[in-house]
Amino acid sequence: MNPTIHVVGAGVISSIGNSYDECFKALQNGEHGIRPLTSLDSIYKDILPVGEVNLTNEELAHHVGMDKPVTRTSLLGLYAAKEALHDAGINNFDRLRNGLISATTVGGMDRTEIFFPSYLKDKTSGHLSDVVHHGCGATTEVMARTLGIKHFISTINTACSSSVNAIMYGARLIQHGILDVVVAGGTDALTKFTINGFKSLMILDDDLCRPFDNDRKGLNLGEGAGFVVLVSDKVLKENNLISKAVVFGFANTNDAFHQTASSPEGRGSYDAMEQALNMAKLNPQAIDYINLHGTGTSNNDLSEGTAIKRLFHDKVPRLSSTKSFTGHTLGASGGIEAVFSIMALHHQCVFPNLRFQTPIDGLDIVPQRAFEKLPLTHVMSNSLGFGGNCSSIIFSKNLKR
Amino acid sequence: MVKAFINGMGIISPQQTWGDESFLNAVQDYKSNALTCIEPDYTQWISQQQLRRMSRIIKMGTASAKMALAQASLEKPDGIITGTGFGCLEDTETFLSKITDLHEEALNPTPFMQSTHNTIGSQIALQVQCRGYNQTYTQSAFSLEQSLLDALMVLTENPNQNILTGGVDELTSTSHSIQSRFGKYREDVESTLALLEKPAKGTIAGEGASYFILSGKSTSSSLASVAGVDMYYQLDEAELTERIMFFLKENNLSPDDIDLLLVGKSGDDKNDRHFDYIISSHFAKSSIGAYKHLCGEYAVSSAFAMGLGAAILDKGNIPDGVLLKDEKRFPEKVLIFNSYFQDHHSLILLESCRATKS
Amino acid sequence: MADLKVQIIDALNLKHLKPEDIGDDQPLFMDGLGLDSIDALELIVLLQQKHNTKIANAQEGSKIFMSVRSIADYITANQKN
């Protein structure tokens, strides 16, 4: 890809850790973060396994220096974006054309759903402060104002592929010379809305999820945020920054099969992976590791697995779903898993796919069972969303060309 | 960045902007602070089987997309980029209400499934079987502009493509009632057409679905071209003026080259204040038009403005009810300058393509 | 079964159909009435809300929802009183 886009900073918060290093340790040690729900006033409290971040809103707010009441989604986003920026260490940040591209599916719903029951009883009741940040864009605005980014802000919502689309958009904005540095990724908080929504679709597992296993029963929901800082080669050199990885290829396609189900042959995910490889000018064999979308639902894993077999044939690379650790963090999943992909390159390792026992009938795909140190050059991450929104991105070691 | 040709459009709005009549043939006046769309018979484009599950915003979005495709003589686009400030509100409200009323038991999946913002763009993709690039922006009053910018980048990379780009937002009674509590709307509106005559506190709510087929190649159906787009967040008057002048310079233009400045005056005195300074100090020679008294204020109202601007450039004629100040200039260059509740400001530059139409 | 058909039409928003348009044994999914997986979930909700009958998972639904008659039979056999 020309010009080269470098990842110079990464930040993440999820149920397995409150930092890049904490998350890595958990991935290395096989320690997932999926436990019975604690934080929401719901009939599923203490019952439904979810991946909650282990910090209260007050703790998050204190950490990011937020003294106003804002949504949990913005707090999580700020937490991870701040870590990414700190990691990037760009002294000149304010003098560069900077932008924030965030992604979220729930936006301020964590507070809107507190407002709504009162409002339903009496249209004059409910605190307006609970709905002022309802919109997805408002999450990004809160983050932008706190981070001091005013030049360019954007928010993407393409369901579960949202934050990887944000990273792609950020990369293209730099390539087109519109921005010099982009903070890109996504954030989503757990809400009653999404828990009940996925319950109504009957795709939640009442137990710990088992991605890519023949006996999988569904997904576990999670929350968190993952952000990266992107710059061009020119900005990298001029500011003496360190490249963690290169954005080597990506693609955004649509399955156009059904609103919530993926096509059996995985045509959308196949197209996304193939086009990402084409952009990177790589053959499928060049991919060393795939961070799967791998939600653990009957439909996704069969569809994604079928697409992978069709593309990689009998040379399927190492692959795993880190949702077996974090749960499915919806709009944040692309961002969190992008950071995990970069982590894999950084530490030259692949992460396990927890609780896998039996390959899916007819697919013969065996995900990574244990943490393993391996030489890696190219890592692919898939994010497939409702509405057929399929995205695939390839991160690579910064090879001097 | 390439200039993109508008080769087709579909606009559903509180005005008569679709069908055989010319665009904005006779402007509608309302005695309300909540303008809802004049909707077509959707069965022209969508089967009953598919319509049954669609909420209003999806119907509006799908129909306007199909109108745009039809005008451009296309079965399907190469990509779909949608801007929506608040997404599928009705479905969101329905599901939220059910969670409360039914105490989280036996909930219908349909409203949840349709509540995500990308449902509009994905339903269109499903309808026309478009498996290409599909993106949804939801950055308040930058949603349409972000979609445009993305489309321009896509077309710079692949000028031969046809990208369906648009802005869709719906007004529900719940969202109106909640926004009213924030004091956003005028009370006792006697005439929406007179909205801008006396600035006061508050505006009027609106909604609409506007899709455009954009391409790097002109055709015989090209209406106008999109020459540039820019967005400014929380700038003061001086900074905003500077950035607008810079934008024009980047496009090799001066303010005098703008034949028609279409401003996003909403009738709210706080929002509209800075327009007057910028107009009088820099755009004294341009005709000035407005659009929010026609479509209401909503996050993607600039999509309506874009449709209006394209129609004006195509016909070389400004419909009655649009002009605030007439400098008798033949429209070749239209600059849309929008402001939304004082902190989202944007520009869309449209140009006539009569000379380059194929 | 006529009542059940009215409920199905209402739940699935099949406004363009009347009860007499749906045969007792007509296949509801695939080529029959053309219903899909979301309709199946809505039928699960209908059975729970209106007939006090719970279906544990979506896979069970595919056998039960073959026709209006098979749904009626299931309700009769499993309704919790």
PDB file of N, CA, C and O in Angstrom, chain A residues 42-43 119 123-126 137 141 145 150 153-155 157 165 169 172 176 178 196-197 200 252 254 256-257 259-260 267 271 386-387 389, chain B residues 1 92 95 97 104 107 109 112-113 117-118 122-123 126 129 131-139 146 150 153-154 157 177 181 233-234 344:
ATOM      1  N   SER A  42     -30.682  -6.195  35.875  1.00  0.00           N
ATOM      2  CA  SER A  42     -31.328  -6.985  34.830  1.00  0.00           C
ATOM      3  C   SER A  42     -31.722  -8.348  35.382  1.00  0.00           C
ATOM      4  O   SER A  42     -31.133  -8.819  36.363  1.00  0.00           O
ATOM      5  N   ILE A  43     -32.685  -9.011  34.740  1.00  0.00           N
ATOM      6  CA  ILE A  43     -33.046 -10.368  35.173  1.00  0.00           C
ATOM      7  C   ILE A  43     -31.890 -11.340  34.913  1.00  0.00           C
ATOM      8  O   ILE A  43     -31.885 -12.454  35.428  1.00  0.00           O
ATOM      9  N   TYR A 119     -39.279   7.955  31.574  1.00  0.00           N
ATOM     10  CA  TYR A 119     -39.905   8.714  30.491  1.00  0.00           C
ATOM     11  C   TYR A 119     -41.194   8.044  30.025  1.00  0.00           C
ATOM     12  O   TYR A 119     -42.183   8.715  29.743  1.00  0.00           O
ATOM     13  N   LYS A 123     -43.802  11.652  30.405  1.00  0.00           N
ATOM     14  CA  LYS A 123     -42.903  12.235  29.402  1.00  0.00           C
ATOM     15  C   LYS A 123     -42.117  13.453  29.897  1.00  0.00           C
ATOM     16  O   LYS A 123     -41.244  13.944  29.193  1.00  0.00           O
ATOM     17  N   THR A 124     -42.448  13.922  31.083  1.00  0.00           N
ATOM     18  CA  THR A 124     -41.659  15.047  31.602  1.00  0.00           C
ATOM     19  C   THR A 124     -40.606  14.563  32.594  1.00  0.00           C
ATOM     20  O   THR A 124     -39.837  15.370  33.135  1.00  0.00           O
ATOM     21  N   SER A 125     -40.551  13.254  32.836  1.00  0.00           N
ATOM     22  CA  SER A 125     -39.573  12.792  33.834  1.00  0.00           C
ATOM     23  C   SER A 125     -38.379  12.126  33.166  1.00  0.00           C
ATOM     24  O   SER A 125     -38.333  11.959  31.950  1.00  0.00           O
ATOM     25  N   GLY A 126     -37.391  11.729  33.955  1.00  0.00           N
ATOM     26  CA  GLY A 126     -36.115  11.245  33.441  1.00  0.00           C
ATOM     27  C   GLY A 126     -35.147  12.408  33.345  1.00  0.00           C
ATOM     28  O   GLY A 126     -35.527  13.520  32.994  1.00  0.00           O
ATOM     29  N   GLY A 137     -22.375   9.698  17.662  1.00  0.00           N
ATOM     30  CA  GLY A 137     -21.438  10.792  17.424  1.00  0.00           C
ATOM     31  C   GLY A 137     -21.067  11.519  18.700  1.00  0.00           C
ATOM     32  O   GLY A 137     -19.943  12.026  18.846  1.00  0.00           O
ATOM     33  N   GLU A 141     -17.523  12.864  20.250  1.00  0.00           N
ATOM     34  CA  GLU A 141     -17.294  14.270  20.596  1.00  0.00           C
ATOM     35  C   GLU A 141     -16.743  14.402  22.009  1.00  0.00           C
ATOM     36  O   GLU A 141     -15.828  15.198  22.254  1.00  0.00           O
ATOM     37  N   ARG A 145     -13.070  16.067  22.570  1.00  0.00           N
ATOM     38  CA  ARG A 145     -12.853  17.281  23.376  1.00  0.00           C
ATOM     39  C   ARG A 145     -11.834  17.000  24.480  1.00  0.00           C
ATOM     40  O   ARG A 145     -10.973  17.831  24.769  1.00  0.00           O
ATOM     41  N   LYS A 150      -9.693  18.448  17.471  1.00  0.00           N
ATOM     42  CA  LYS A 150     -10.822  19.219  16.937  1.00  0.00           C
ATOM     43  C   LYS A 150     -10.802  19.268  15.411  1.00  0.00           C
ATOM     44  O   LYS A 150     -11.778  19.592  14.781  1.00  0.00           O
ATOM     45  N   ILE A 153     -13.227  14.851  13.170  1.00  0.00           N
ATOM     46  CA  ILE A 153     -13.833  13.774  13.967  1.00  0.00           C
ATOM     47  C   ILE A 153     -14.867  13.021  13.127  1.00  0.00           C
ATOM     48  O   ILE A 153     -15.548  13.600  12.283  1.00  0.00           O
ATOM     49  N   SER A 154     -14.949  11.741  13.364  1.00  0.00           N
ATOM     50  CA  SER A 154     -15.930  10.937  12.648  1.00  0.00           C
ATOM     51  C   SER A 154     -16.320   9.725  13.479  1.00  0.00           C
ATOM     52  O   SER A 154     -15.530   9.265  14.306  1.00  0.00           O
ATOM     53  N   THR A 155     -17.517   9.220  13.242  1.00  0.00           N
ATOM     54  CA  THR A 155     -17.984   8.019  13.929  1.00  0.00           C
ATOM     55  C   THR A 155     -18.596   7.064  12.911  1.00  0.00           C
ATOM     56  O   THR A 155     -19.329   7.489  12.024  1.00  0.00           O
ATOM     57  N   ASN A 157     -20.728   3.340  12.386  1.00  0.00           N
ATOM     58  CA  ASN A 157     -21.502   2.271  13.003  1.00  0.00           C
ATOM     59  C   ASN A 157     -21.928   1.285  11.933  1.00  0.00           C
ATOM     60  O   ASN A 157     -22.882   1.527  11.198  1.00  0.00           O
ATOM     61  N   ASN A 165     -13.524  -0.859  10.454  1.00  0.00           N
ATOM     62  CA  ASN A 165     -13.828   0.103   9.387  1.00  0.00           C
ATOM     63  C   ASN A 165     -13.283   1.480   9.732  1.00  0.00           C
ATOM     64  O   ASN A 165     -12.855   2.234   8.856  1.00  0.00           O
ATOM     65  N   TYR A 169     -10.682   3.551   7.437  1.00  0.00           N
ATOM     66  CA  TYR A 169     -11.002   4.915   7.003  1.00  0.00           C
ATOM     67  C   TYR A 169      -9.863   5.848   7.395  1.00  0.00           C
ATOM     68  O   TYR A 169      -9.425   6.683   6.606  1.00  0.00           O
ATOM     69  N   ARG A 172      -6.988   5.437   5.051  1.00  0.00           N
ATOM     70  CA  ARG A 172      -7.237   6.054   3.739  1.00  0.00           C
ATOM     71  C   ARG A 172      -7.163   7.572   3.809  1.00  0.00           C
ATOM     72  O   ARG A 172      -6.706   8.218   2.862  1.00  0.00           O
ATOM     73  N   HIS A 176      -4.711   9.715   1.432  1.00  0.00           N
ATOM     74  CA  HIS A 176      -5.199  10.761   0.529  1.00  0.00           C
ATOM     75  C   HIS A 176      -4.688  12.138   0.913  1.00  0.00           C
ATOM     76  O   HIS A 176      -5.081  13.140   0.312  1.00  0.00           O
ATOM     77  N   ILE A 178      -5.235  13.849   3.605  1.00  0.00           N
ATOM     78  CA  ILE A 178      -6.182  14.717   4.317  1.00  0.00           C
ATOM     79  C   ILE A 178      -5.768  14.884   5.777  1.00  0.00           C
ATOM     80  O   ILE A 178      -5.986  15.934   6.390  1.00  0.00           O
ATOM     81  N   ASN A 196     -30.561  -7.999  25.934  1.00  0.00           N
ATOM     82  CA  ASN A 196     -31.902  -8.451  25.577  1.00  0.00           C
ATOM     83  C   ASN A 196     -32.073  -8.643  24.076  1.00  0.00           C
ATOM     84  O   ASN A 196     -32.805  -9.525  23.628  1.00  0.00           O
ATOM     85  N   GLY A 197     -31.398  -7.836  23.312  1.00  0.00           N
ATOM     86  CA  GLY A 197     -31.469  -7.967  21.867  1.00  0.00           C
ATOM     87  C   GLY A 197     -30.915  -9.296  21.393  1.00  0.00           C
ATOM     88  O   GLY A 197     -31.550 -10.024  20.626  1.00  0.00           O
ATOM     89  N   SER A 200     -33.109 -12.150  22.367  1.00  0.00           N
ATOM     90  CA  SER A 200     -34.285 -12.305  21.507  1.00  0.00           C
ATOM     91  C   SER A 200     -33.915 -12.983  20.189  1.00  0.00           C
ATOM     92  O   SER A 200     -34.749 -13.633  19.565  1.00  0.00           O
ATOM     93  N   ASN A 252     -13.581  -3.907   2.732  1.00  0.00           N
ATOM     94  CA  ASN A 252     -14.921  -3.816   3.310  1.00  0.00           C
ATOM     95  C   ASN A 252     -15.889  -4.280   2.231  1.00  0.00           C
ATOM     96  O   ASN A 252     -15.913  -3.720   1.132  1.00  0.00           O
ATOM     97  N   ASN A 254     -19.945  -6.474   1.433  1.00  0.00           N
ATOM     98  CA  ASN A 254     -21.237  -6.802   2.021  1.00  0.00           C
ATOM     99  C   ASN A 254     -21.717  -8.160   1.551  1.00  0.00           C
ATOM    100  O   ASN A 254     -21.658  -8.470   0.368  1.00  0.00           O
ATOM    101  N   ALA A 256     -24.774  -9.329   1.662  1.00  0.00           N
ATOM    102  CA  ALA A 256     -26.084  -9.160   1.000  1.00  0.00           C
ATOM    103  C   ALA A 256     -26.895 -10.458   0.969  1.00  0.00           C
ATOM    104  O   ALA A 256     -27.423 -10.858  -0.066  1.00  0.00           O
ATOM    105  N   PHE A 257     -26.974 -11.111   2.120  1.00  0.00           N
ATOM    106  CA  PHE A 257     -27.696 -12.398   2.200  1.00  0.00           C
ATOM    107  C   PHE A 257     -28.926 -12.282   3.108  1.00  0.00           C
ATOM    108  O   PHE A 257     -30.018 -12.697   2.784  1.00  0.00           O
ATOM    109  N   GLN A 259     -30.347  -9.984   6.988  1.00  0.00           N
ATOM    110  CA  GLN A 259     -30.024  -8.914   7.936  1.00  0.00           C
ATOM    111  C   GLN A 259     -29.145  -9.390   9.099  1.00  0.00           C
ATOM    112  O   GLN A 259     -28.276  -8.655   9.559  1.00  0.00           O
ATOM    113  N   THR A 260     -29.370 -10.595   9.584  1.00  0.00           N
ATOM    114  CA  THR A 260     -28.585 -11.043  10.736  1.00  0.00           C
ATOM    115  C   THR A 260     -27.786 -12.324  10.495  1.00  0.00           C
ATOM    116  O   THR A 260     -26.880 -12.616  11.253  1.00  0.00           O
ATOM    117  N   ARG A 267     -19.766 -15.789   1.534  1.00  0.00           N
ATOM    118  CA  ARG A 267     -19.273 -15.037   0.378  1.00  0.00           C
ATOM    119  C   ARG A 267     -18.765 -13.639   0.751  1.00  0.00           C
ATOM    120  O   ARG A 267     -17.788 -13.174   0.177  1.00  0.00           O
ATOM    121  N   ASP A 271     -14.932 -12.550   0.180  1.00  0.00           N
ATOM    122  CA  ASP A 271     -14.586 -11.370  -0.621  1.00  0.00           C
ATOM    123  C   ASP A 271     -13.700 -10.420   0.165  1.00  0.00           C
ATOM    124  O   ASP A 271     -12.730  -9.872  -0.371  1.00  0.00           O
ATOM    125  N   PHE A 386     -23.742  -7.664  11.626  1.00  0.00           N
ATOM    126  CA  PHE A 386     -25.131  -7.682  11.179  1.00  0.00           C
ATOM    127  C   PHE A 386     -25.239  -6.779   9.958  1.00  0.00           C
ATOM    128  O   PHE A 386     -24.470  -5.836   9.807  1.00  0.00           O
ATOM    129  N   GLY A 387     -26.204  -7.077   9.133  1.00  0.00           N
ATOM    130  CA  GLY A 387     -26.351  -6.275   7.929  1.00  0.00           C
ATOM    131  C   GLY A 387     -25.348  -6.682   6.874  1.00  0.00           C
ATOM    132  O   GLY A 387     -25.175  -6.004   5.871  1.00  0.00           O
ATOM    133  N   ASN A 389     -22.206  -6.626   6.910  1.00  0.00           N
ATOM    134  CA  ASN A 389     -20.997  -5.814   6.808  1.00  0.00           C
ATOM    135  C   ASN A 389     -19.755  -6.648   7.166  1.00  0.00           C
ATOM    136  O   ASN A 389     -19.548  -6.968   8.326  1.00  0.00           O
TER     137      ASN A 389
ATOM    138  N   MET B   1      -8.063  15.327  -5.314  1.00  0.00           N
ATOM    139  CA  MET B   1      -9.352  14.608  -5.165  1.00  0.00           C
ATOM    140  C   MET B   1     -10.217  14.852  -6.414  1.00  0.00           C
ATOM    141  O   MET B   1     -10.326  15.980  -6.882  1.00  0.00           O
ATOM    142  N   THR B  92     -35.475   1.437  17.743  1.00  0.00           N
ATOM    143  CA  THR B  92     -34.767   1.555  19.018  1.00  0.00           C
ATOM    144  C   THR B  92     -35.761   1.830  20.145  1.00  0.00           C
ATOM    145  O   THR B  92     -35.729   1.189  21.197  1.00  0.00           O
ATOM    146  N   PHE B  95     -37.980  -1.261  20.921  1.00  0.00           N
ATOM    147  CA  PHE B  95     -37.307  -2.301  21.694  1.00  0.00           C
ATOM    148  C   PHE B  95     -37.076  -1.866  23.131  1.00  0.00           C
ATOM    149  O   PHE B  95     -37.268  -2.632  24.067  1.00  0.00           O
ATOM    150  N   SER B  97     -38.896   0.196  24.832  1.00  0.00           N
ATOM    151  CA  SER B  97     -40.195   0.164  25.517  1.00  0.00           C
ATOM    152  C   SER B  97     -40.560  -1.261  25.908  1.00  0.00           C
ATOM    153  O   SER B  97     -41.033  -1.503  27.016  1.00  0.00           O
ATOM    154  N   GLU B 104     -38.097  -7.649  30.330  1.00  0.00           N
ATOM    155  CA  GLU B 104     -37.051  -8.431  29.655  1.00  0.00           C
ATOM    156  C   GLU B 104     -37.482  -9.850  29.280  1.00  0.00           C
ATOM    157  O   GLU B 104     -36.629 -10.698  29.026  1.00  0.00           O
ATOM    158  N   LEU B 107     -39.150 -11.087  24.239  1.00  0.00           N
ATOM    159  CA  LEU B 107     -39.024  -9.873  23.427  1.00  0.00           C
ATOM    160  C   LEU B 107     -38.952 -10.209  21.939  1.00  0.00           C
ATOM    161  O   LEU B 107     -38.283 -11.154  21.545  1.00  0.00           O
ATOM    162  N   PRO B 109     -37.600 -10.045  18.319  1.00  0.00           N
ATOM    163  CA  PRO B 109     -36.273  -9.721  17.806  1.00  0.00           C
ATOM    164  C   PRO B 109     -36.261  -8.670  16.706  1.00  0.00           C
ATOM    165  O   PRO B 109     -35.259  -8.000  16.514  1.00  0.00           O
ATOM    166  N   PHE B 112     -35.084  -5.053  17.451  1.00  0.00           N
ATOM    167  CA  PHE B 112     -33.668  -5.008  17.814  1.00  0.00           C
ATOM    168  C   PHE B 112     -32.804  -5.153  16.572  1.00  0.00           C
ATOM    169  O   PHE B 112     -31.859  -4.405  16.343  1.00  0.00           O
ATOM    170  N   MET B 113     -33.167  -6.121  15.761  1.00  0.00           N
ATOM    171  CA  MET B 113     -32.405  -6.434  14.553  1.00  0.00           C
ATOM    172  C   MET B 113     -32.318  -5.220  13.634  1.00  0.00           C
ATOM    173  O   MET B 113     -31.334  -4.998  12.944  1.00  0.00           O
ATOM    174  N   HIS B 117     -27.655   1.298  13.258  1.00  0.00           N
ATOM    175  CA  HIS B 117     -27.601   2.391  12.282  1.00  0.00           C
ATOM    176  C   HIS B 117     -27.336   1.889  10.861  1.00  0.00           C
ATOM    177  O   HIS B 117     -27.782   2.503   9.892  1.00  0.00           O
ATOM    178  N   ASN B 118     -26.599   0.789  10.751  1.00  0.00           N
ATOM    179  CA  ASN B 118     -26.238   0.330   9.403  1.00  0.00           C
ATOM    180  C   ASN B 118     -27.348  -0.452   8.715  1.00  0.00           C
ATOM    181  O   ASN B 118     -27.171  -0.918   7.591  1.00  0.00           O
ATOM    182  N   SER B 122     -27.551  -1.521   4.757  1.00  0.00           N
ATOM    183  CA  SER B 122     -27.505  -2.961   4.467  1.00  0.00           C
ATOM    184  C   SER B 122     -28.793  -3.486   3.850  1.00  0.00           C
ATOM    185  O   SER B 122     -28.752  -4.408   3.040  1.00  0.00           O
ATOM    186  N   GLN B 123     -29.915  -2.891   4.206  1.00  0.00           N
ATOM    187  CA  GLN B 123     -31.173  -3.293   3.576  1.00  0.00           C
ATOM    188  C   GLN B 123     -31.155  -2.940   2.089  1.00  0.00           C
ATOM    189  O   GLN B 123     -31.659  -3.687   1.262  1.00  0.00           O
ATOM    190  N   LEU B 126     -29.048  -5.467   0.375  1.00  0.00           N
ATOM    191  CA  LEU B 126     -29.798  -6.714   0.256  1.00  0.00           C
ATOM    192  C   LEU B 126     -30.801  -6.628  -0.898  1.00  0.00           C
ATOM    193  O   LEU B 126     -30.931  -7.537  -1.702  1.00  0.00           O
ATOM    194  N   GLN B 129     -28.731  -6.407  -4.071  1.00  0.00           N
ATOM    195  CA  GLN B 129     -27.631  -7.369  -4.137  1.00  0.00           C
ATOM    196  C   GLN B 129     -26.291  -6.697  -4.464  1.00  0.00           C
ATOM    197  O   GLN B 129     -25.540  -7.135  -5.354  1.00  0.00           O
ATOM    198  N   ARG B 131     -22.715  -6.217  -3.267  1.00  0.00           N
ATOM    199  CA  ARG B 131     -21.775  -6.827  -2.328  1.00  0.00           C
ATOM    200  C   ARG B 131     -20.488  -6.016  -2.176  1.00  0.00           C
ATOM    201  O   ARG B 131     -19.494  -6.498  -1.646  1.00  0.00           O
ATOM    202  N   GLY B 132     -20.521  -4.804  -2.683  1.00  0.00           N
ATOM    203  CA  GLY B 132     -19.326  -3.963  -2.590  1.00  0.00           C
ATOM    204  C   GLY B 132     -19.248  -3.215  -1.277  1.00  0.00           C
ATOM    205  O   GLY B 132     -19.977  -3.485  -0.322  1.00  0.00           O
ATOM    206  N   TYR B 133     -18.375  -2.226  -1.274  1.00  0.00           N
ATOM    207  CA  TYR B 133     -18.095  -1.382  -0.108  1.00  0.00           C
ATOM    208  C   TYR B 133     -19.392  -0.875   0.517  1.00  0.00           C
ATOM    209  O   TYR B 133     -20.267  -0.380  -0.189  1.00  0.00           O
ATOM    210  N   ASN B 134     -19.515  -1.008   1.833  1.00  0.00           N
ATOM    211  CA  ASN B 134     -20.734  -0.600   2.514  1.00  0.00           C
ATOM    212  C   ASN B 134     -20.377   0.016   3.849  1.00  0.00           C
ATOM    213  O   ASN B 134     -19.784  -0.625   4.714  1.00  0.00           O
ATOM    214  N   GLN B 135     -20.683   1.280   4.014  1.00  0.00           N
ATOM    215  CA  GLN B 135     -20.227   2.026   5.191  1.00  0.00           C
ATOM    216  C   GLN B 135     -21.362   2.898   5.722  1.00  0.00           C
ATOM    217  O   GLN B 135     -22.198   3.368   4.945  1.00  0.00           O
ATOM    218  N   THR B 136     -21.366   3.101   7.039  1.00  0.00           N
ATOM    219  CA  THR B 136     -22.364   4.005   7.639  1.00  0.00           C
ATOM    220  C   THR B 136     -21.675   4.952   8.610  1.00  0.00           C
ATOM    221  O   THR B 136     -21.008   4.503   9.546  1.00  0.00           O
ATOM    222  N   TYR B 137     -21.844   6.238   8.378  1.00  0.00           N
ATOM    223  CA  TYR B 137     -21.286   7.262   9.252  1.00  0.00           C
ATOM    224  C   TYR B 137     -22.379   7.814  10.145  1.00  0.00           C
ATOM    225  O   TYR B 137     -23.501   8.059   9.692  1.00  0.00           O
ATOM    226  N   THR B 138     -22.042   8.024  11.420  1.00  0.00           N
ATOM    227  CA  THR B 138     -23.015   8.579  12.341  1.00  0.00           C
ATOM    228  C   THR B 138     -22.349   9.617  13.240  1.00  0.00           C
ATOM    229  O   THR B 138     -22.246   9.426  14.461  1.00  0.00           O
ATOM    230  N   GLN B 139     -21.896  10.679  12.622  1.00  0.00           N
ATOM    231  CA  GLN B 139     -21.247  11.754  13.341  1.00  0.00           C
ATOM    232  C   GLN B 139     -22.125  12.985  13.292  1.00  0.00           C
ATOM    233  O   GLN B 139     -21.753  14.004  12.694  1.00  0.00           O
ATOM    234  N   GLN B 146     -19.250  13.241   5.887  1.00  0.00           N
ATOM    235  CA  GLN B 146     -18.272  12.156   5.981  1.00  0.00           C
ATOM    236  C   GLN B 146     -18.519  11.139   4.862  1.00  0.00           C
ATOM    237  O   GLN B 146     -17.580  10.628   4.254  1.00  0.00           O
ATOM    238  N   ASP B 150     -15.839  10.229   1.965  1.00  0.00           N
ATOM    239  CA  ASP B 150     -15.457   8.833   1.709  1.00  0.00           C
ATOM    240  C   ASP B 150     -15.702   8.482   0.245  1.00  0.00           C
ATOM    241  O   ASP B 150     -14.850   7.888  -0.419  1.00  0.00           O
ATOM    242  N   MET B 153     -13.101   9.895  -1.960  1.00  0.00           N
ATOM    243  CA  MET B 153     -11.856   9.120  -1.874  1.00  0.00           C
ATOM    244  C   MET B 153     -11.979   7.837  -2.695  1.00  0.00           C
ATOM    245  O   MET B 153     -11.066   7.470  -3.436  1.00  0.00           O
ATOM    246  N   VAL B 154     -13.110   7.150  -2.556  1.00  0.00           N
ATOM    247  CA  VAL B 154     -13.325   5.912  -3.318  1.00  0.00           C
ATOM    248  C   VAL B 154     -13.224   6.201  -4.818  1.00  0.00           C
ATOM    249  O   VAL B 154     -12.574   5.476  -5.571  1.00  0.00           O
ATOM    250  N   GLU B 157      -9.817   6.790  -6.095  1.00  0.00           N
ATOM    251  CA  GLU B 157      -9.140   5.506  -6.286  1.00  0.00           C
ATOM    252  C   GLU B 157      -9.698   4.767  -7.517  1.00  0.00           C
ATOM    253  O   GLU B 157      -8.965   4.117  -8.243  1.00  0.00           O
ATOM    254  N   SER B 177     -40.289  14.802  21.335  1.00  0.00           N
ATOM    255  CA  SER B 177     -40.663  15.213  22.700  1.00  0.00           C
ATOM    256  C   SER B 177     -39.422  15.371  23.578  1.00  0.00           C
ATOM    257  O   SER B 177     -39.323  16.297  24.378  1.00  0.00           O
ATOM    258  N   ARG B 181     -37.680  19.038  25.128  1.00  0.00           N
ATOM    259  CA  ARG B 181     -37.313  19.308  26.526  1.00  0.00           C
ATOM    260  C   ARG B 181     -35.961  19.999  26.625  1.00  0.00           C
ATOM    261  O   ARG B 181     -35.665  20.664  27.607  1.00  0.00           O
ATOM    262  N   TYR B 233     -15.347  21.666  13.410  1.00  0.00           N
ATOM    263  CA  TYR B 233     -15.989  21.368  14.690  1.00  0.00           C
ATOM    264  C   TYR B 233     -15.638  22.425  15.726  1.00  0.00           C
ATOM    265  O   TYR B 233     -14.464  22.698  15.973  1.00  0.00           O
ATOM    266  N   GLN B 234     -16.645  23.024  16.313  1.00  0.00           N
ATOM    267  CA  GLN B 234     -16.485  23.985  17.408  1.00  0.00           C
ATOM    268  C   GLN B 234     -15.467  25.088  17.103  1.00  0.00           C
ATOM    269  O   GLN B 234     -14.521  25.289  17.864  1.00  0.00           O
ATOM    270  N   HIS B 344     -21.368  22.062  14.775  1.00  0.00           N
ATOM    271  CA  HIS B 344     -20.975  21.345  13.553  1.00  0.00           C
ATOM    272  C   HIS B 344     -21.201  22.267  12.359  1.00  0.00           C
ATOM    273  O   HIS B 344     -22.343  22.624  12.055  1.00  0.00           O
TER     274      HIS B 344
END
